[in-house]
Amino acid sequence: MTNNMEDPAATDEVVMHHAPDSTPPITEASMETVVSISQRLLGLRGSPPGTLASLSENEIKHLCQRARPVLLSQPMLLELEAPLKICGDVHGQYTDL
C-alpha cells in the first residue's frame, strides 16, 4: 500500500467521508431521548408562532446524529410521472423541476 502524504491520489486506501459505522448504534436509551424530545416539541402544537423550544446543544446534536443516516438513505432524485401538481413557491428555480 502506498502511503504518500504529499499526493493523496497516490494512495491505495479508500477514504469514506460518510462511513456507515460513523453513527452510534441505536440503543433503547437513545430512542428514549428522541421520543422525549419529540414529545416536548409536539407539546408546543397550538402555541403562538415564535414560541421558543428549549433544547440543549447535546439534544440537538443527538437528533442530528439520529436523522443523518435516515436522510442519507433517501434518494436525492424523485422520478415522478406527469401530470404533477407543485404546491408552494419554487422561487424561480424552474430548471430544478
N, C-alpha and C. Protein backbone atom coordinates (compact mmCIF):
# COMPACT_ATOMS: atom_id res chain seq x y z
N MET A 1 0.83 -1.18 0.00
CA MET A 1 0.00 0.00 0.00
C MET A 1 0.88 1.24 0.00
N THR A 2 0.60 2.17 -0.86
CA THR A 2 1.36 3.41 -0.90
C THR A 2 0.83 4.34 0.16
N ASN A 3 1.75 4.98 0.88
CA ASN A 3 1.32 5.93 1.90
C ASN A 3 2.07 7.23 1.69
N ASN A 4 1.71 7.97 0.66
CA ASN A 4 2.36 9.22 0.32
C ASN A 4 1.50 10.37 0.79
N MET A 5 1.94 11.08 1.82
CA MET A 5 1.16 12.19 2.37
C MET A 5 1.13 13.38 1.43
N GLU A 6 2.14 13.49 0.52
CA GLU A 6 2.20 14.62 -0.39
C GLU A 6 1.11 14.54 -1.47
N ASP A 7 0.83 13.33 -1.95
CA ASP A 7 -0.10 13.15 -3.05
C ASP A 7 -1.21 12.19 -2.64
N PRO A 8 -2.39 12.71 -2.24
CA PRO A 8 -3.46 11.83 -1.81
C PRO A 8 -3.93 10.89 -2.90
N ALA A 9 -3.74 11.23 -4.16
CA ALA A 9 -4.17 10.37 -5.26
C ALA A 9 -3.25 9.16 -5.40
N ALA A 10 -2.05 9.22 -4.80
CA ALA A 10 -1.09 8.13 -4.93
C ALA A 10 -1.34 7.00 -3.93
N THR A 11 -2.30 7.13 -3.09
CA THR A 11 -2.57 6.11 -2.08
C THR A 11 -3.56 5.08 -2.58
N ASP A 12 -3.44 3.85 -2.10
CA ASP A 12 -4.37 2.78 -2.45
C ASP A 12 -5.54 2.73 -1.49
N GLU A 13 -5.50 3.51 -0.43
CA GLU A 13 -6.54 3.49 0.59
C GLU A 13 -7.78 4.21 0.10
N VAL A 14 -8.92 3.70 0.50
CA VAL A 14 -10.19 4.33 0.18
C VAL A 14 -10.65 5.09 1.41
N VAL A 15 -10.90 6.38 1.25
CA VAL A 15 -11.36 7.20 2.36
C VAL A 15 -12.85 7.41 2.18
N MET A 16 -13.62 7.02 3.19
CA MET A 16 -15.06 7.21 3.14
C MET A 16 -15.43 8.39 4.02
N HIS A 17 -16.02 9.40 3.43
CA HIS A 17 -16.44 10.57 4.20
C HIS A 17 -17.72 10.28 4.97
N HIS A 18 -18.53 9.39 4.46
CA HIS A 18 -19.81 9.06 5.10
C HIS A 18 -19.80 7.58 5.47
N ALA A 19 -18.91 7.23 6.38
CA ALA A 19 -18.80 5.83 6.79
C ALA A 19 -20.09 5.38 7.45
N PRO A 20 -20.63 4.22 7.03
CA PRO A 20 -21.88 3.76 7.61
C PRO A 20 -21.80 3.52 9.11
N ASP A 21 -20.59 3.20 9.60
CA ASP A 21 -20.46 2.93 11.03
C ASP A 21 -20.11 4.17 11.84
N SER A 22 -20.18 5.35 11.22
CA SER A 22 -19.85 6.58 11.94
C SER A 22 -20.99 7.03 12.86
N THR A 23 -22.18 6.49 12.66
CA THR A 23 -23.31 6.82 13.51
C THR A 23 -23.36 5.84 14.67
N PRO A 24 -23.46 6.36 15.89
CA PRO A 24 -23.54 5.45 17.03
C PRO A 24 -24.73 4.51 16.89
N PRO A 25 -24.61 3.28 17.40
CA PRO A 25 -25.72 2.34 17.28
C PRO A 25 -26.95 2.83 18.04
N ILE A 26 -28.11 2.44 17.54
CA ILE A 26 -29.36 2.84 18.18
C ILE A 26 -29.58 1.94 19.38
N THR A 27 -29.70 2.57 20.53
CA THR A 27 -29.98 1.83 21.76
C THR A 27 -31.33 2.25 22.28
N GLU A 28 -31.84 1.51 23.25
CA GLU A 28 -33.13 1.86 23.83
C GLU A 28 -33.07 3.24 24.49
N ALA A 29 -31.97 3.51 25.18
CA ALA A 29 -31.81 4.83 25.83
C ALA A 29 -31.75 5.93 24.79
N SER A 30 -31.11 5.65 23.65
CA SER A 30 -31.00 6.62 22.57
C SER A 30 -32.39 6.95 22.01
N MET A 31 -33.21 5.92 21.82
CA MET A 31 -34.55 6.15 21.30
C MET A 31 -35.43 6.85 22.33
N GLU A 32 -35.22 6.56 23.60
CA GLU A 32 -35.99 7.24 24.65
C GLU A 32 -35.71 8.74 24.62
N THR A 33 -34.46 9.09 24.35
CA THR A 33 -34.09 10.51 24.25
C THR A 33 -34.82 11.16 23.08
N VAL A 34 -34.83 10.49 21.93
CA VAL A 34 -35.52 11.03 20.75
C VAL A 34 -37.02 11.16 21.02
N VAL A 35 -37.61 10.16 21.64
CA VAL A 35 -39.04 10.20 21.96
C VAL A 35 -39.33 11.33 22.92
N SER A 36 -38.49 11.50 23.93
CA SER A 36 -38.68 12.58 24.91
C SER A 36 -38.63 13.95 24.25
N ILE A 37 -37.64 14.15 23.39
CA ILE A 37 -37.50 15.43 22.68
C ILE A 37 -38.72 15.64 21.78
N SER A 38 -39.12 14.59 21.06
CA SER A 38 -40.27 14.69 20.15
C SER A 38 -41.54 15.06 20.91
N GLN A 39 -41.75 14.44 22.07
CA GLN A 39 -42.94 14.75 22.86
C GLN A 39 -42.92 16.20 23.34
N ARG A 40 -41.77 16.68 23.74
CA ARG A 40 -41.68 18.08 24.17
C ARG A 40 -41.99 19.03 23.02
N LEU A 41 -41.45 18.72 21.83
CA LEU A 41 -41.70 19.58 20.68
C LEU A 41 -43.16 19.50 20.24
N LEU A 42 -43.72 18.30 20.22
CA LEU A 42 -45.13 18.15 19.84
C LEU A 42 -46.05 18.81 20.86
N GLY A 43 -45.60 18.93 22.08
CA GLY A 43 -46.38 19.61 23.12
C GLY A 43 -46.54 21.10 22.85
N LEU A 44 -45.73 21.63 21.94
CA LEU A 44 -45.83 23.05 21.59
C LEU A 44 -46.86 23.32 20.50
N ARG A 45 -47.48 22.26 19.99
CA ARG A 45 -48.53 22.45 18.98
C ARG A 45 -49.60 23.37 19.53
N GLY A 46 -50.06 24.25 18.69
CA GLY A 46 -51.11 25.17 19.10
C GLY A 46 -50.58 26.40 19.83
N SER A 47 -49.28 26.42 20.12
CA SER A 47 -48.68 27.59 20.76
C SER A 47 -48.59 28.72 19.75
N PRO A 48 -48.55 29.95 20.24
CA PRO A 48 -48.43 31.07 19.30
C PRO A 48 -47.13 30.98 18.49
N PRO A 49 -47.15 31.46 17.25
CA PRO A 49 -45.93 31.48 16.45
C PRO A 49 -44.82 32.22 17.19
N GLY A 50 -43.62 31.71 17.09
CA GLY A 50 -42.49 32.33 17.76
C GLY A 50 -42.22 31.76 19.15
N THR A 51 -43.06 30.82 19.61
CA THR A 51 -42.83 30.18 20.90
C THR A 51 -41.51 29.41 20.83
N LEU A 52 -40.65 29.64 21.80
CA LEU A 52 -39.33 29.01 21.79
C LEU A 52 -39.39 27.61 22.41
N ALA A 53 -38.65 26.70 21.80
CA ALA A 53 -38.49 25.35 22.34
C ALA A 53 -37.13 25.32 23.04
N SER A 54 -37.08 24.74 24.19
CA SER A 54 -35.84 24.67 24.95
C SER A 54 -35.15 23.34 24.71
N LEU A 55 -34.13 23.35 23.86
CA LEU A 55 -33.34 22.16 23.58
C LEU A 55 -31.88 22.48 23.87
N SER A 56 -31.20 21.54 24.52
CA SER A 56 -29.78 21.74 24.79
C SER A 56 -28.97 21.44 23.53
N GLU A 57 -27.73 21.87 23.52
CA GLU A 57 -26.86 21.60 22.39
C GLU A 57 -26.68 20.09 22.20
N ASN A 58 -26.56 19.36 23.30
CA ASN A 58 -26.40 17.90 23.22
C ASN A 58 -27.65 17.24 22.63
N GLU A 59 -28.83 17.75 22.96
CA GLU A 59 -30.06 17.19 22.41
C GLU A 59 -30.13 17.42 20.90
N ILE A 60 -29.74 18.61 20.47
CA ILE A 60 -29.76 18.93 19.04
C ILE A 60 -28.75 18.06 18.30
N LYS A 61 -27.56 17.89 18.87
CA LYS A 61 -26.55 17.02 18.25
C LYS A 61 -27.05 15.58 18.16
N HIS A 62 -27.72 15.13 19.22
CA HIS A 62 -28.26 13.77 19.24
C HIS A 62 -29.30 13.58 18.13
N LEU A 63 -30.20 14.56 17.98
CA LEU A 63 -31.21 14.48 16.91
C LEU A 63 -30.55 14.45 15.54
N CYS A 64 -29.51 15.26 15.36
CA CYS A 64 -28.80 15.28 14.08
C CYS A 64 -28.13 13.94 13.79
N GLN A 65 -27.52 13.33 14.82
CA GLN A 65 -26.89 12.02 14.65
C GLN A 65 -27.92 10.96 14.27
N ARG A 66 -29.11 11.05 14.82
CA ARG A 66 -30.16 10.07 14.53
C ARG A 66 -30.77 10.31 13.16
N ALA A 67 -30.90 11.58 12.75
CA ALA A 67 -31.55 11.92 11.48
C ALA A 67 -30.63 11.72 10.28
N ARG A 68 -29.35 11.89 10.47
CA ARG A 68 -28.39 11.83 9.35
C ARG A 68 -28.49 10.54 8.54
N PRO A 69 -28.43 9.37 9.17
CA PRO A 69 -28.49 8.15 8.35
C PRO A 69 -29.82 7.99 7.61
N VAL A 70 -30.89 8.49 8.20
CA VAL A 70 -32.19 8.41 7.54
C VAL A 70 -32.18 9.29 6.30
N LEU A 71 -31.68 10.51 6.43
CA LEU A 71 -31.63 11.43 5.30
C LEU A 71 -30.69 10.93 4.20
N LEU A 72 -29.54 10.37 4.60
CA LEU A 72 -28.60 9.86 3.61
C LEU A 72 -29.13 8.63 2.88
N SER A 73 -30.05 7.92 3.47
CA SER A 73 -30.60 6.72 2.82
C SER A 73 -31.70 7.06 1.82
N GLN A 74 -32.17 8.30 1.82
CA GLN A 74 -33.24 8.72 0.91
C GLN A 74 -32.67 9.10 -0.45
N PRO A 75 -33.40 8.80 -1.52
CA PRO A 75 -32.92 9.18 -2.85
C PRO A 75 -32.93 10.69 -3.02
N MET A 76 -31.93 11.20 -3.74
CA MET A 76 -31.86 12.64 -3.98
C MET A 76 -32.75 13.05 -5.15
N LEU A 77 -33.03 12.10 -6.01
CA LEU A 77 -33.84 12.38 -7.19
C LEU A 77 -35.11 11.54 -7.11
N LEU A 78 -36.22 12.21 -7.18
CA LEU A 78 -37.50 11.50 -7.21
C LEU A 78 -37.97 11.44 -8.66
N GLU A 79 -38.18 10.25 -9.15
CA GLU A 79 -38.68 10.10 -10.51
C GLU A 79 -40.20 9.97 -10.43
N LEU A 80 -40.88 11.03 -10.87
CA LEU A 80 -42.33 11.12 -10.78
C LEU A 80 -42.92 11.13 -12.18
N GLU A 81 -44.18 10.74 -12.28
CA GLU A 81 -44.85 10.72 -13.57
C GLU A 81 -45.79 11.91 -13.69
N ALA A 82 -45.91 12.44 -14.92
CA ALA A 82 -46.81 13.55 -15.21
C ALA A 82 -48.23 13.02 -15.31
N PRO A 83 -49.23 13.81 -15.09
CA PRO A 83 -49.18 15.21 -14.66
C PRO A 83 -48.85 15.30 -13.17
N LEU A 84 -48.29 16.42 -12.81
CA LEU A 84 -47.83 16.63 -11.44
C LEU A 84 -48.19 18.04 -11.01
N LYS A 85 -48.76 18.18 -9.83
CA LYS A 85 -49.08 19.49 -9.29
C LYS A 85 -48.03 19.85 -8.25
N ILE A 86 -47.47 21.04 -8.40
CA ILE A 86 -46.47 21.53 -7.45
C ILE A 86 -47.12 22.62 -6.63
N CYS A 87 -47.12 22.44 -5.34
CA CYS A 87 -47.71 23.43 -4.44
C CYS A 87 -46.59 24.16 -3.72
N GLY A 88 -46.72 25.43 -3.60
CA GLY A 88 -45.71 26.21 -2.90
C GLY A 88 -44.97 27.13 -3.85
N ASP A 89 -43.96 27.76 -3.36
CA ASP A 89 -43.18 28.72 -4.13
C ASP A 89 -41.87 28.08 -4.54
N VAL A 90 -41.59 28.02 -5.84
CA VAL A 90 -40.34 27.42 -6.30
C VAL A 90 -39.23 28.46 -6.42
N HIS A 91 -39.52 29.71 -6.07
CA HIS A 91 -38.54 30.80 -6.06
C HIS A 91 -37.80 30.92 -7.39
N GLY A 92 -38.52 30.71 -8.49
CA GLY A 92 -37.92 30.90 -9.82
C GLY A 92 -36.99 29.78 -10.24
N GLN A 93 -36.89 28.72 -9.49
CA GLN A 93 -35.96 27.64 -9.84
C GLN A 93 -36.65 26.60 -10.71
N TYR A 94 -37.15 27.07 -11.85
CA TYR A 94 -37.89 26.19 -12.74
C TYR A 94 -36.99 25.13 -13.36
N THR A 95 -35.69 25.42 -13.51
CA THR A 95 -34.79 24.44 -14.11
C THR A 95 -34.59 23.23 -13.19
N ASP A 96 -34.89 23.38 -11.90
CA ASP A 96 -34.77 22.26 -10.97
C ASP A 96 -35.95 21.30 -11.11
N LEU A 97 -37.00 21.72 -11.81
CA LEU A 97 -38.19 20.87 -11.94
C LEU A 97 -37.97 19.86 -13.00
